[in-house]
Tab-separated table of C-alpha atoms in Angstrom:
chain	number	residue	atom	x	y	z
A	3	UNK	CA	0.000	0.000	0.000
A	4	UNK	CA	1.632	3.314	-1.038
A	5	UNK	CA	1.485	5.852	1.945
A	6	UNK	CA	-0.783	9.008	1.254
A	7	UNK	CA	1.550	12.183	0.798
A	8	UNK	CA	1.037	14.936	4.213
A	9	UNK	CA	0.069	17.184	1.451
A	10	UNK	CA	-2.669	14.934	-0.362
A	11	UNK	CA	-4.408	14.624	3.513
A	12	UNK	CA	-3.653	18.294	3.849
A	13	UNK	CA	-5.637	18.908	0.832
A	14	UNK	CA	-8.486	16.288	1.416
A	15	UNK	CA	-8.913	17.974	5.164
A	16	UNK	CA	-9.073	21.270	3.492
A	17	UNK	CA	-5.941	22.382	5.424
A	18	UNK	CA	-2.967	24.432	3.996
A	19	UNK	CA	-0.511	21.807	3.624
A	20	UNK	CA	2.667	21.495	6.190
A	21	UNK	CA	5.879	23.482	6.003
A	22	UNK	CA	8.219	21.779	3.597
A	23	UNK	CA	11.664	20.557	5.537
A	24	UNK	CA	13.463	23.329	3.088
A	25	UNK	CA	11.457	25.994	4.545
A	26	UNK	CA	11.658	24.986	8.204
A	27	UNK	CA	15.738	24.569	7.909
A	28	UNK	CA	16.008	28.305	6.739
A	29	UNK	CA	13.793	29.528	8.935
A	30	UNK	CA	15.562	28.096	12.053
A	31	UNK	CA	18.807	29.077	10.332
A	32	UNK	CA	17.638	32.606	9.998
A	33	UNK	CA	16.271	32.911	13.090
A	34	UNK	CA	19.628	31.231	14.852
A	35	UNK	CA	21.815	33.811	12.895
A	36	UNK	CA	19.512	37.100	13.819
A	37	UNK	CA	19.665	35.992	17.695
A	38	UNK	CA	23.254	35.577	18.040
A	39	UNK	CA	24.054	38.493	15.902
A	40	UNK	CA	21.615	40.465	17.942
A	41	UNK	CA	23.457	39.294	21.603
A	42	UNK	CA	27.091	39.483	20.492
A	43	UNK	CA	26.784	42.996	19.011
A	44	UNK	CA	24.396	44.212	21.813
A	45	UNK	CA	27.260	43.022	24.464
A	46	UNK	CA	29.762	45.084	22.494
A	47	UNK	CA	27.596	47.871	22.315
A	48	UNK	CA	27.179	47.632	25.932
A	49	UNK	CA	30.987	47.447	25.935
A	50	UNK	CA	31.330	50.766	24.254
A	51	UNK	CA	29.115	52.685	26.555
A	52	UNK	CA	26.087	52.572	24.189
A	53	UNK	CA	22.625	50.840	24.672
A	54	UNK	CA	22.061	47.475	23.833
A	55	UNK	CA	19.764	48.020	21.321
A	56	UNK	CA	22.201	49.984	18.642
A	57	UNK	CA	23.758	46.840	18.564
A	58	UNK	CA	21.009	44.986	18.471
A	59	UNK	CA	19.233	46.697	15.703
A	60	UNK	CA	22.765	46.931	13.912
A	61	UNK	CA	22.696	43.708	13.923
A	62	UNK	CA	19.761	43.586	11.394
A	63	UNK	CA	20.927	46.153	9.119
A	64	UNK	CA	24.948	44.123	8.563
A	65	UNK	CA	22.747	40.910	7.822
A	66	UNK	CA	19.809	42.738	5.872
A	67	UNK	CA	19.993	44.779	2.386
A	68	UNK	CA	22.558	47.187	3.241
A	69	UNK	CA	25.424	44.951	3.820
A	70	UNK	CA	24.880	41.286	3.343
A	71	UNK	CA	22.631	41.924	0.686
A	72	UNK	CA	25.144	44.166	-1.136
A	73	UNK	CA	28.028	42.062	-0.603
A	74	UNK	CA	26.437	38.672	-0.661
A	75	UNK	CA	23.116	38.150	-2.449
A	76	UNK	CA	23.715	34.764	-2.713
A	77	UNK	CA	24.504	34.083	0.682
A	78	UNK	CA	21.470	37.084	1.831
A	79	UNK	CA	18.981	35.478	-0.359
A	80	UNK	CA	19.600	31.808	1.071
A	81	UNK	CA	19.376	32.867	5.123
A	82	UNK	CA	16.168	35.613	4.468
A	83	UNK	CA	14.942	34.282	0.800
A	84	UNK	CA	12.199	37.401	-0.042
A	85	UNK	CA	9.085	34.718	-0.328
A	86	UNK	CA	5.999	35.092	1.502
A	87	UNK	CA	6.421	32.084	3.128
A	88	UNK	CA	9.540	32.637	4.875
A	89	UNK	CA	9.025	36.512	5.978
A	90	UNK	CA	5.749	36.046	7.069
A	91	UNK	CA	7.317	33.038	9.496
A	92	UNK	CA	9.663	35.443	10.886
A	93	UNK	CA	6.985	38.178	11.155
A	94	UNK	CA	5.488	36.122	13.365
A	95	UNK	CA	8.343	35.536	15.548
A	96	UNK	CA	8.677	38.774	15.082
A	97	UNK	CA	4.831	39.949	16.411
A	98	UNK	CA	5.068	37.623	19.666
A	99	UNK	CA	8.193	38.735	20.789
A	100	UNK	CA	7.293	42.119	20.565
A	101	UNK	CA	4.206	41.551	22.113
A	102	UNK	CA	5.856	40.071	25.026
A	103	UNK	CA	8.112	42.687	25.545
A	104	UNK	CA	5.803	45.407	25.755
A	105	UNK	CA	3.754	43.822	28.042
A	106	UNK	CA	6.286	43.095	30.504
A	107	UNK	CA	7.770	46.410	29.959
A	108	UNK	CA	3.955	47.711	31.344
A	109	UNK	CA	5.132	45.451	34.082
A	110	UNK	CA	7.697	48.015	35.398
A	111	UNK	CA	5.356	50.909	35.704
A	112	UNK	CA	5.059	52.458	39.038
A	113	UNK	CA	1.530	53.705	39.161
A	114	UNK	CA	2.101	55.084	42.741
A	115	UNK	CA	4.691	57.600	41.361
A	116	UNK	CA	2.232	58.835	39.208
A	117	UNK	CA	-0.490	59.513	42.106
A	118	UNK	CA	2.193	61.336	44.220
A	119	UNK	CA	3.553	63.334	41.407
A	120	UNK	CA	0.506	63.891	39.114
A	121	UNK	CA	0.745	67.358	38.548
A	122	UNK	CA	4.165	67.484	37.699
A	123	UNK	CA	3.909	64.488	35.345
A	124	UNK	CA	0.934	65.661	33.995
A	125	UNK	CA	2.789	69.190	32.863
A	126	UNK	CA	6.198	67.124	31.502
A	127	UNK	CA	4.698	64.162	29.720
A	128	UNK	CA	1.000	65.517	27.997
A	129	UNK	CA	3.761	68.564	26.894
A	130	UNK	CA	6.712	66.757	25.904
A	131	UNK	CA	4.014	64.334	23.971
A	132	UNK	CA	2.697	67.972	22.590
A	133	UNK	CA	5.181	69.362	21.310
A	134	UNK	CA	6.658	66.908	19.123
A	135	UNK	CA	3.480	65.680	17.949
A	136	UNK	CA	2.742	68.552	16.410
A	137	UNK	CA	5.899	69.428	14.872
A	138	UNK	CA	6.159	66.176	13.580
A	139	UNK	CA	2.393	66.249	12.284
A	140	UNK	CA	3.538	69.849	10.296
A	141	UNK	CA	6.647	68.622	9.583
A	142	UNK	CA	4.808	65.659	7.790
A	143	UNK	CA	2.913	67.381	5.924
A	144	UNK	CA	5.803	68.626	4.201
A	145	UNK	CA	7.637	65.605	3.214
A	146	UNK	CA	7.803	65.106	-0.488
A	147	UNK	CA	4.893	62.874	-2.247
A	148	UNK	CA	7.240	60.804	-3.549
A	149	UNK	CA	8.495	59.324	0.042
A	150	UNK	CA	4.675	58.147	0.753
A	151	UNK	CA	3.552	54.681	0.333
A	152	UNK	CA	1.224	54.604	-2.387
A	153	UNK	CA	-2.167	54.823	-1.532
A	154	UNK	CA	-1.526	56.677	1.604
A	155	UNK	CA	-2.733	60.205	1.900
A	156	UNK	CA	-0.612	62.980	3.188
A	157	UNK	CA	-2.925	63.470	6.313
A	158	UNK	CA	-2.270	59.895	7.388
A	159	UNK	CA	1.326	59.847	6.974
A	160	UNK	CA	1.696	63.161	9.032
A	161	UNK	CA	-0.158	62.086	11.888
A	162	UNK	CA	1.563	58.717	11.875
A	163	UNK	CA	4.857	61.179	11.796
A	164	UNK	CA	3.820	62.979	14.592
A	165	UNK	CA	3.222	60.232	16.800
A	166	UNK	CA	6.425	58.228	15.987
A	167	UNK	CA	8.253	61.446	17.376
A	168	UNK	CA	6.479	61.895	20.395
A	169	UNK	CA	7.285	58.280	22.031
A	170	UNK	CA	9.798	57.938	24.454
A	171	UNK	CA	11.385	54.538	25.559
A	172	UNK	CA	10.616	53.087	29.020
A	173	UNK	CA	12.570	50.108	28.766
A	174	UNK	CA	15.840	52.043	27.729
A	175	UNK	CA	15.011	55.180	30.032
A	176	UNK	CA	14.749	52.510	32.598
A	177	UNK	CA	18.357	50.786	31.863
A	178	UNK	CA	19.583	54.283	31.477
A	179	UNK	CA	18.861	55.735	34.742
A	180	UNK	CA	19.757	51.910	36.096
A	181	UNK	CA	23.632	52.217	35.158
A	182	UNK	CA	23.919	56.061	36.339
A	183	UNK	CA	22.110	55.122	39.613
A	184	UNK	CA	18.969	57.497	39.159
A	185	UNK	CA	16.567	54.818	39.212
A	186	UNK	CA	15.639	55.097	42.685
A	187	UNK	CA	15.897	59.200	42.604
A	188	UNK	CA	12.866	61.069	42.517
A	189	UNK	CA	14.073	62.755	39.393
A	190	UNK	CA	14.674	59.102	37.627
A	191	UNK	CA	11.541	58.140	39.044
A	192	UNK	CA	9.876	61.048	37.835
A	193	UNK	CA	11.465	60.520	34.206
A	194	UNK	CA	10.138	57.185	34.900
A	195	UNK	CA	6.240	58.703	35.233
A	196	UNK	CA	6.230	61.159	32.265
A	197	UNK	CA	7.263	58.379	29.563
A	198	UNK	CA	4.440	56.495	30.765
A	199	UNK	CA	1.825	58.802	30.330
A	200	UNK	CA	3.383	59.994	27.254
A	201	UNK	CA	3.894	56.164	26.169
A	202	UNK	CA	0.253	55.199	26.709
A	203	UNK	CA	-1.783	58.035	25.122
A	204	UNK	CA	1.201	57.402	21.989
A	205	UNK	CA	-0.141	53.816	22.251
A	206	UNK	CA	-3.949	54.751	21.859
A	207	UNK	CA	-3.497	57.485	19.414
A	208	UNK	CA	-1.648	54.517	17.217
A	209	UNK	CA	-4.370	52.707	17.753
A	210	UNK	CA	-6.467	55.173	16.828
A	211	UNK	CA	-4.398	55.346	13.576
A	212	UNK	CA	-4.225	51.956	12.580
A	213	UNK	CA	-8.039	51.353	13.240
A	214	UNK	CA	-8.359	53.877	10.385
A	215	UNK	CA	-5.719	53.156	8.259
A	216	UNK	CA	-7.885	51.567	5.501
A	217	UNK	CA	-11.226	53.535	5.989
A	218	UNK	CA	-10.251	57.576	6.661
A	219	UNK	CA	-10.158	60.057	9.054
A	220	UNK	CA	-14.454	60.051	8.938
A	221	UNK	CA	-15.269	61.559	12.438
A	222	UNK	CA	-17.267	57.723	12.469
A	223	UNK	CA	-14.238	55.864	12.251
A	224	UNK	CA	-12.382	57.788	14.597
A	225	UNK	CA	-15.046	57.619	17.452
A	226	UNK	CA	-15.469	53.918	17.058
A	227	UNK	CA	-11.735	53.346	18.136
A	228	UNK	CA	-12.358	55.720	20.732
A	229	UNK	CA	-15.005	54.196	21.716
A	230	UNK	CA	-13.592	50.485	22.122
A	231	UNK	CA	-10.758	51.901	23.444
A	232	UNK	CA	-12.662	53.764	26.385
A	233	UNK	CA	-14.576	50.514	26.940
A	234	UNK	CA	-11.204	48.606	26.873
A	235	UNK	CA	-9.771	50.080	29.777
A	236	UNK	CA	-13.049	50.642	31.829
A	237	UNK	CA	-13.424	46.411	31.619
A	238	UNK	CA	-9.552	46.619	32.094
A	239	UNK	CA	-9.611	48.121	35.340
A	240	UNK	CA	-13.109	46.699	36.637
A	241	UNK	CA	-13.088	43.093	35.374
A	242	UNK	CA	-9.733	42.656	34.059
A	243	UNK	CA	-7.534	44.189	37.503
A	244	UNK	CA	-9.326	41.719	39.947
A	245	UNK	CA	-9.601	38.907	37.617
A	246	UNK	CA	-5.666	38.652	36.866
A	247	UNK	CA	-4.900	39.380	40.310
A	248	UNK	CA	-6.751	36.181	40.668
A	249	UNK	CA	-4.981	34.007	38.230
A	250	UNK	CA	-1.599	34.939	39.355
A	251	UNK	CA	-2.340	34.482	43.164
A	252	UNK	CA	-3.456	30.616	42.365
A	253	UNK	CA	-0.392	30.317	39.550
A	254	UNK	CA	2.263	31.649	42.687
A	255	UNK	CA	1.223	29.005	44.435
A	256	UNK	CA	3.159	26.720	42.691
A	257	UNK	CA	6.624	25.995	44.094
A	258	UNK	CA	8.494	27.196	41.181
A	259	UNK	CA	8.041	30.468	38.782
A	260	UNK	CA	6.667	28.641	35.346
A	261	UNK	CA	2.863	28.611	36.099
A	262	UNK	CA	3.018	32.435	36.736
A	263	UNK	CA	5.157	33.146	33.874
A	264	UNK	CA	2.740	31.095	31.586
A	265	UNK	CA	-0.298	32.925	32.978
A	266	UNK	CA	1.440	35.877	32.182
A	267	UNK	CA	2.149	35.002	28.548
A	268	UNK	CA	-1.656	34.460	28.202
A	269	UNK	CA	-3.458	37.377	29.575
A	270	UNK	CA	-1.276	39.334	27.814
A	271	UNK	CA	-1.666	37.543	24.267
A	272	UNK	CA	-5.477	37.825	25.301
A	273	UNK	CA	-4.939	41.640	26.083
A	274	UNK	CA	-3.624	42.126	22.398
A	275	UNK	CA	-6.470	39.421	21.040
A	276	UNK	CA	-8.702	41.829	22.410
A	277	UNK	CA	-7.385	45.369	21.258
A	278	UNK	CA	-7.269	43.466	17.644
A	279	UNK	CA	-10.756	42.380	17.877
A	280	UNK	CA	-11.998	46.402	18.665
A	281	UNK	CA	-9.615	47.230	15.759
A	282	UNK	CA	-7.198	48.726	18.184
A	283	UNK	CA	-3.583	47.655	17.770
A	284	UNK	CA	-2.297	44.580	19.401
A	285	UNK	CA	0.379	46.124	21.549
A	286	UNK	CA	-2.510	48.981	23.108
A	287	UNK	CA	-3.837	46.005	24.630
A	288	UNK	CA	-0.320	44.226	25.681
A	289	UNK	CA	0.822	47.249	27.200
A	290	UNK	CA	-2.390	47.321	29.232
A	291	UNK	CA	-2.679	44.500	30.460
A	292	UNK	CA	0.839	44.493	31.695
A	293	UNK	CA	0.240	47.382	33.900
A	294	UNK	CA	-2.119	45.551	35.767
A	295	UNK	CA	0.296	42.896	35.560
A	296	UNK	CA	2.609	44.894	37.593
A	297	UNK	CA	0.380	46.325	40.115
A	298	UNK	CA	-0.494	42.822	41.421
A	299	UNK	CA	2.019	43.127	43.992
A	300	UNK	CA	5.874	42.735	44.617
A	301	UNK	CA	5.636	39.087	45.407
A	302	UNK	CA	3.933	38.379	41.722
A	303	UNK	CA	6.827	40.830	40.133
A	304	UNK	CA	8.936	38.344	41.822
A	305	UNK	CA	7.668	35.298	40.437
A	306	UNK	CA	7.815	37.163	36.667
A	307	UNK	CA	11.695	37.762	36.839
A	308	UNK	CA	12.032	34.492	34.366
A	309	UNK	CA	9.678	35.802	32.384
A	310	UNK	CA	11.467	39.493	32.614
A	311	UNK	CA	14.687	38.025	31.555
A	312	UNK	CA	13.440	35.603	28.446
A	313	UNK	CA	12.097	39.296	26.978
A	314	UNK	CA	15.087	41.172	27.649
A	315	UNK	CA	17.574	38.663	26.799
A	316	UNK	CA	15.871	36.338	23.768
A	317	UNK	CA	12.622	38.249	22.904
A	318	UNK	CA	13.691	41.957	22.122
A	319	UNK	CA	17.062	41.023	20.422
A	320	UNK	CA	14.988	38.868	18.154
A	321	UNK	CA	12.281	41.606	17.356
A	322	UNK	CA	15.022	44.526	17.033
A	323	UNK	CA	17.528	42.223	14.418
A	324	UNK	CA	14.049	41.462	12.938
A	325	UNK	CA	13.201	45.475	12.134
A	326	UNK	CA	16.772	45.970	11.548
A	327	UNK	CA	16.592	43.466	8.530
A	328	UNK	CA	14.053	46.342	6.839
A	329	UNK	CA	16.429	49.130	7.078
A	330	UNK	CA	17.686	49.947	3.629
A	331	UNK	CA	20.878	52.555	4.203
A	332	UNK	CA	21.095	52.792	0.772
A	333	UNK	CA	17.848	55.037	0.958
A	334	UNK	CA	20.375	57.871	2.992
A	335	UNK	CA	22.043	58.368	-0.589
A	336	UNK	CA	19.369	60.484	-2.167
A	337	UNK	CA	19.812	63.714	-1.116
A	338	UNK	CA	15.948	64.206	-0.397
A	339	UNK	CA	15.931	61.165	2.101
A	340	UNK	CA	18.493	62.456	3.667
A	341	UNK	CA	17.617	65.991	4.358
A	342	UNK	CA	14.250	64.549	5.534
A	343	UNK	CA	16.134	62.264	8.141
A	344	UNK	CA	18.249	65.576	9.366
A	345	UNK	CA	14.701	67.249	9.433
A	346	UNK	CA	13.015	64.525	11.536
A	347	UNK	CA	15.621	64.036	13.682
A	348	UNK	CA	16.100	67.614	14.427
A	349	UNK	CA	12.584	67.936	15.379
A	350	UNK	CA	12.372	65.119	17.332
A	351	UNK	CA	15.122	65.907	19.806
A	352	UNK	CA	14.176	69.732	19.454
A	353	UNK	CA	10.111	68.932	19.960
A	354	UNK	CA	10.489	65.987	23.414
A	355	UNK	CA	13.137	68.210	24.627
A	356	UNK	CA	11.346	71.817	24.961
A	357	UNK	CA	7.764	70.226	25.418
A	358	UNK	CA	9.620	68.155	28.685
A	359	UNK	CA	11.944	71.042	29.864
A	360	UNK	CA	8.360	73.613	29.661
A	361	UNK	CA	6.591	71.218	31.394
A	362	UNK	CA	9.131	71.325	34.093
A	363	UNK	CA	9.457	74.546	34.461
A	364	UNK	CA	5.641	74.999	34.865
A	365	UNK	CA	5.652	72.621	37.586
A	366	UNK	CA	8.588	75.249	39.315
A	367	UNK	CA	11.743	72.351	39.186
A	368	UNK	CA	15.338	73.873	38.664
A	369	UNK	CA	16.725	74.366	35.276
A	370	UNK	CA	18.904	71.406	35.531
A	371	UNK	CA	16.312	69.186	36.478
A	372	UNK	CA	14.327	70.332	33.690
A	373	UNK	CA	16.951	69.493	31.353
A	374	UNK	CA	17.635	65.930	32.715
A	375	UNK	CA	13.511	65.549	32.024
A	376	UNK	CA	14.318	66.960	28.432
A	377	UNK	CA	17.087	64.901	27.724
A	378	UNK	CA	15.950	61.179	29.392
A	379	UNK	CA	12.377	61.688	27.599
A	380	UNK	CA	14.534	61.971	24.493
A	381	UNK	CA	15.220	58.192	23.820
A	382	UNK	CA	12.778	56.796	21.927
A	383	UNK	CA	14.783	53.226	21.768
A	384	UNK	CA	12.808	50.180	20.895
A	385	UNK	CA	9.197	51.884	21.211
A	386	UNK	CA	10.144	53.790	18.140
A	387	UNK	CA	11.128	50.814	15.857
A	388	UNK	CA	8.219	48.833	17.614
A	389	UNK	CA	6.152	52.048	15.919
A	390	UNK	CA	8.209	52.036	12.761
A	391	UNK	CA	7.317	48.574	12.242
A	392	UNK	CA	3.421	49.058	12.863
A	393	UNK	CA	3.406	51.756	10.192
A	394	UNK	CA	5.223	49.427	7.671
A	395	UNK	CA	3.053	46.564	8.344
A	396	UNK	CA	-0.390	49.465	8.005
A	397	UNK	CA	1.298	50.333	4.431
A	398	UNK	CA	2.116	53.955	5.702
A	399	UNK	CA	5.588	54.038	5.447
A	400	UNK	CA	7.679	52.854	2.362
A	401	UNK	CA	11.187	51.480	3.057
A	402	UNK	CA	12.708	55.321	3.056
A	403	UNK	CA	10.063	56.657	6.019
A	404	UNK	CA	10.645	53.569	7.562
A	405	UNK	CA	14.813	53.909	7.613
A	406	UNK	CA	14.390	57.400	8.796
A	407	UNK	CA	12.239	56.250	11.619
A	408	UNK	CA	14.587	53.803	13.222
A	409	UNK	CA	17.472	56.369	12.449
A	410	UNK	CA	15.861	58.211	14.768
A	411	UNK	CA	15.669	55.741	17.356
A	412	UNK	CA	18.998	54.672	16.975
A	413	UNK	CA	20.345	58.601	17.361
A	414	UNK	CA	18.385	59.311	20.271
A	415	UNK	CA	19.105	56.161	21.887
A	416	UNK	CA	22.761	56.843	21.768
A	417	UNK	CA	22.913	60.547	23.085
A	418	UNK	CA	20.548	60.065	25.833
A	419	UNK	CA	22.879	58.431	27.883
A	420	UNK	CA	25.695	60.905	28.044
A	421	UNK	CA	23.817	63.628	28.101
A	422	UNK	CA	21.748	62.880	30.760
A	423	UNK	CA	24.763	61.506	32.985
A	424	UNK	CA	26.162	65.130	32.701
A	425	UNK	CA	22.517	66.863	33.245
A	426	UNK	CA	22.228	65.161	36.434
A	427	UNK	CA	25.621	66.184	37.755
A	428	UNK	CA	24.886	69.451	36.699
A	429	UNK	CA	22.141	68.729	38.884
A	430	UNK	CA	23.385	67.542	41.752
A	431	UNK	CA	26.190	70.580	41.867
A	432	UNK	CA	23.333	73.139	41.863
A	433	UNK	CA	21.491	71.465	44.847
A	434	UNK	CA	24.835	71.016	46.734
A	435	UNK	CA	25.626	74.603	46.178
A	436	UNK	CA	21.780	75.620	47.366
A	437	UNK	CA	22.722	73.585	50.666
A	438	UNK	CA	25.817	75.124	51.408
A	439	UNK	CA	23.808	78.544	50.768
A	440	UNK	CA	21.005	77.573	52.814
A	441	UNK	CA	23.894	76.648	55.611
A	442	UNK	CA	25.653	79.866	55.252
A	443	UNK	CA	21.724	81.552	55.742
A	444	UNK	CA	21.611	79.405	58.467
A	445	UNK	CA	24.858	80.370	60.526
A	446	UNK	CA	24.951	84.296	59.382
A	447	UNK	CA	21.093	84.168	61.134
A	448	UNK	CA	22.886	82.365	64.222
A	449	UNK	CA	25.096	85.000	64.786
């Protein structure tokens, strides 16, 4: 009897048929290469003095078009063949990890900062997100036709603009402030606060942008997202809070971390199920639901460490080699392009930078302090690419818009830390000096 072929019962079942060997091999391959690639030139970055995630994302662009492409096509079109099968595998790699790694970066919030400082974060994060969004919003509006995807009106592509440069980078703000020892300081902490209220209403206006990507800016299909969106979090906080708070308590008490981890993994794919059901995008409802992930308590935060470290270390290299594998440097040789990427990148750091330091200001903190707000808000870091990406995926961006993007994560993500570890110096000297004022005060008045 001659065995039926997987492909014949495929068929017969009315199932797509199985993923050849071929197929499988490269994709492992590819996916081996991008990891290790990703974690050896992260660790040298980190080695330099520079944020894991230059090296990381470099990592994409030496094995992508720009370099292995260009020096050998053979070899680039055997690891990452250009075939719907293959890219859409690592795409999906790709979407989980990132996925993953914004919800446990919602983890790390500190929503009691935020209560104790609300005023203050209010002023520095709704006008550092401000400020760039609408220069970036005029500024897109001025970018050559030619540069737009096709099919995508100029509106579109300017919002979209402005919201890319009003994101900042909680994961890399976080490291940041981490190696300088700031974390714990109510300024770091206070960095901390104003990225995530910027971060979150950049999450929902995204949304809001790619629920209306295909349909217009009709004031119907911009209050439907709203809408869902408003009912998302109200069922967030009232059902979803108490509910998770349930499921981890019974998952920690297992004697080891892996039930808690894997109930984590779920609500939060269920989080982004949900936001892609209301037409909201997927990482909205990630991010979400790993905020209430992280105000479960310190003992569940404890029991997500494994789950912490499998992001940081396996997940995000993955997803940042993966966006780096789209960046086409070759794009930086028209003169146009390039003048655009000075332009965005000028108004990025220009926009975060005065909306933050204004908002500082207002709230009556020192100059210095107001210029470590300006400068840590200024990394955008992997929330950047992880918008880059979304608009490539929407059709917004064409290979170009999409390059300048991540340029201007890379950029920002490299002169944040430097700049921010002489802000807060600058910082510290000016409160030492009002001490030994106030001390001088003090003994003239005793005498």
């Amino acid at each position: 009897m001659v065995p039926t072929h997987p492909d014949t019962l495929s068929a017969e079942a009315g199932l797509p048929p199985p993923l050849g060997g071929d197929s499988m091999q490269i994709f492992l391959l590819a996916l081996a290469t991008l990891l290790v690639a990703a974690v050896l030139l992260g660790r040298l970055a980190g080695r330099l003095g520079l944020p894991a995630i230059v090296g990381e994302l470099l990592a994409g662009v030496l094995l992508g078009p720009s370099v292995l492409g260009h020096l050998s096509p053979w070899v680039s079109a055997r690891l990452f063949p250009q075939v719907p099968q293959q890219t859409r595998l690592l795409d999906a790699v790709s979407q989980f990890a990132v996925l993953l790694f914004v919800g446990v970066a919602g983890t790390h919030v500190d929503l009691d900062v935020i209560r104790r400082r609300r005023q203050a974060v209010a002023k520095v994060g709704l006008i550092g997100l401000v400020t760039p969004l609408v220069l970036g919003t005029l500024l897109g509006l001025l970018v050559p036709h030619r540069m737009l995807a096709a099919g995508t009106g100029q509106a579109r592509f300017a919002v979209f603009l402005g919201i890319a440069l009003c994101a900042s980078a909680l994961p890399v703000i976080a490291r940041t402030l981490s190696d300088i020892k700031l974390l714990d300081h109510e300024t770091g902490q206070l960095i901390l606060a104003s990225g995530l209220l910027s971060d979150a209403v950049g999450w929902f206006l995204l949304s809001i942008v790619s629920a209306t990507a295909t349909a217009g800016f009709r004031a119907g299909q911009v209050a439907l997202p709203l809408l869902g969106a408003a009912g998302f979090l109200l069922v967030a906080i009232v059902v979803g809070r108490p509910g998770i708070r349930w499921i981890l308590e019974h998952a920690a008490q297992a004697e080891h971390a892996a039930p808690a981890s894997a109930a984590a993994v779920a609500v939060i794919l269920v989080g982004a199920a949900i936001s892609q059901a209301i037409h909201m995008e997927g990482v909205f409802g990630a991010f979400a639901v790993g905020v209430l992930l992280g105000s479960s308590g310190r003992s569940t935060s404890a029991r997500l460490e494994p789950l912490n470290e499998i992001a940081m270390s396996v997940l995000a290299p993955v997803f940042l080699a993966t966006a780096g594998l789209r960046v086409d440097i070759g794009a930086l040789m028209d003169p146009v392009v390039l003048l655009v990427a000075l332009t965005v990148l000028a108004a990025a750091i220009v926009g975060k930078f005065s909306g933050a330091y204004t908002g500082a200001r207002l709230s009556r903190l020192s100059h210095w302090e107001g210029v470590a707000l300006g400068t840590g808000l200024n990394s955008r870091g992997v929330v950047e690419v992880v918008i880059a990406s979304v608009g490539l995926q929407l059709g917004i961006l064409t290979a170009s818009t999409y390059t300048v993007i991540v340029l201007v994560a890379i950029f920002t993500s490299v002169m944040t830390p430097p700049l921010l570890k002489s802000a807060v110096a600058r910082m510290e000297g000016e409160a030492a000096v009002r001490v030994v004022l106030i001390d001088e005060r003090v003994a003239d008045a005793a005498k």
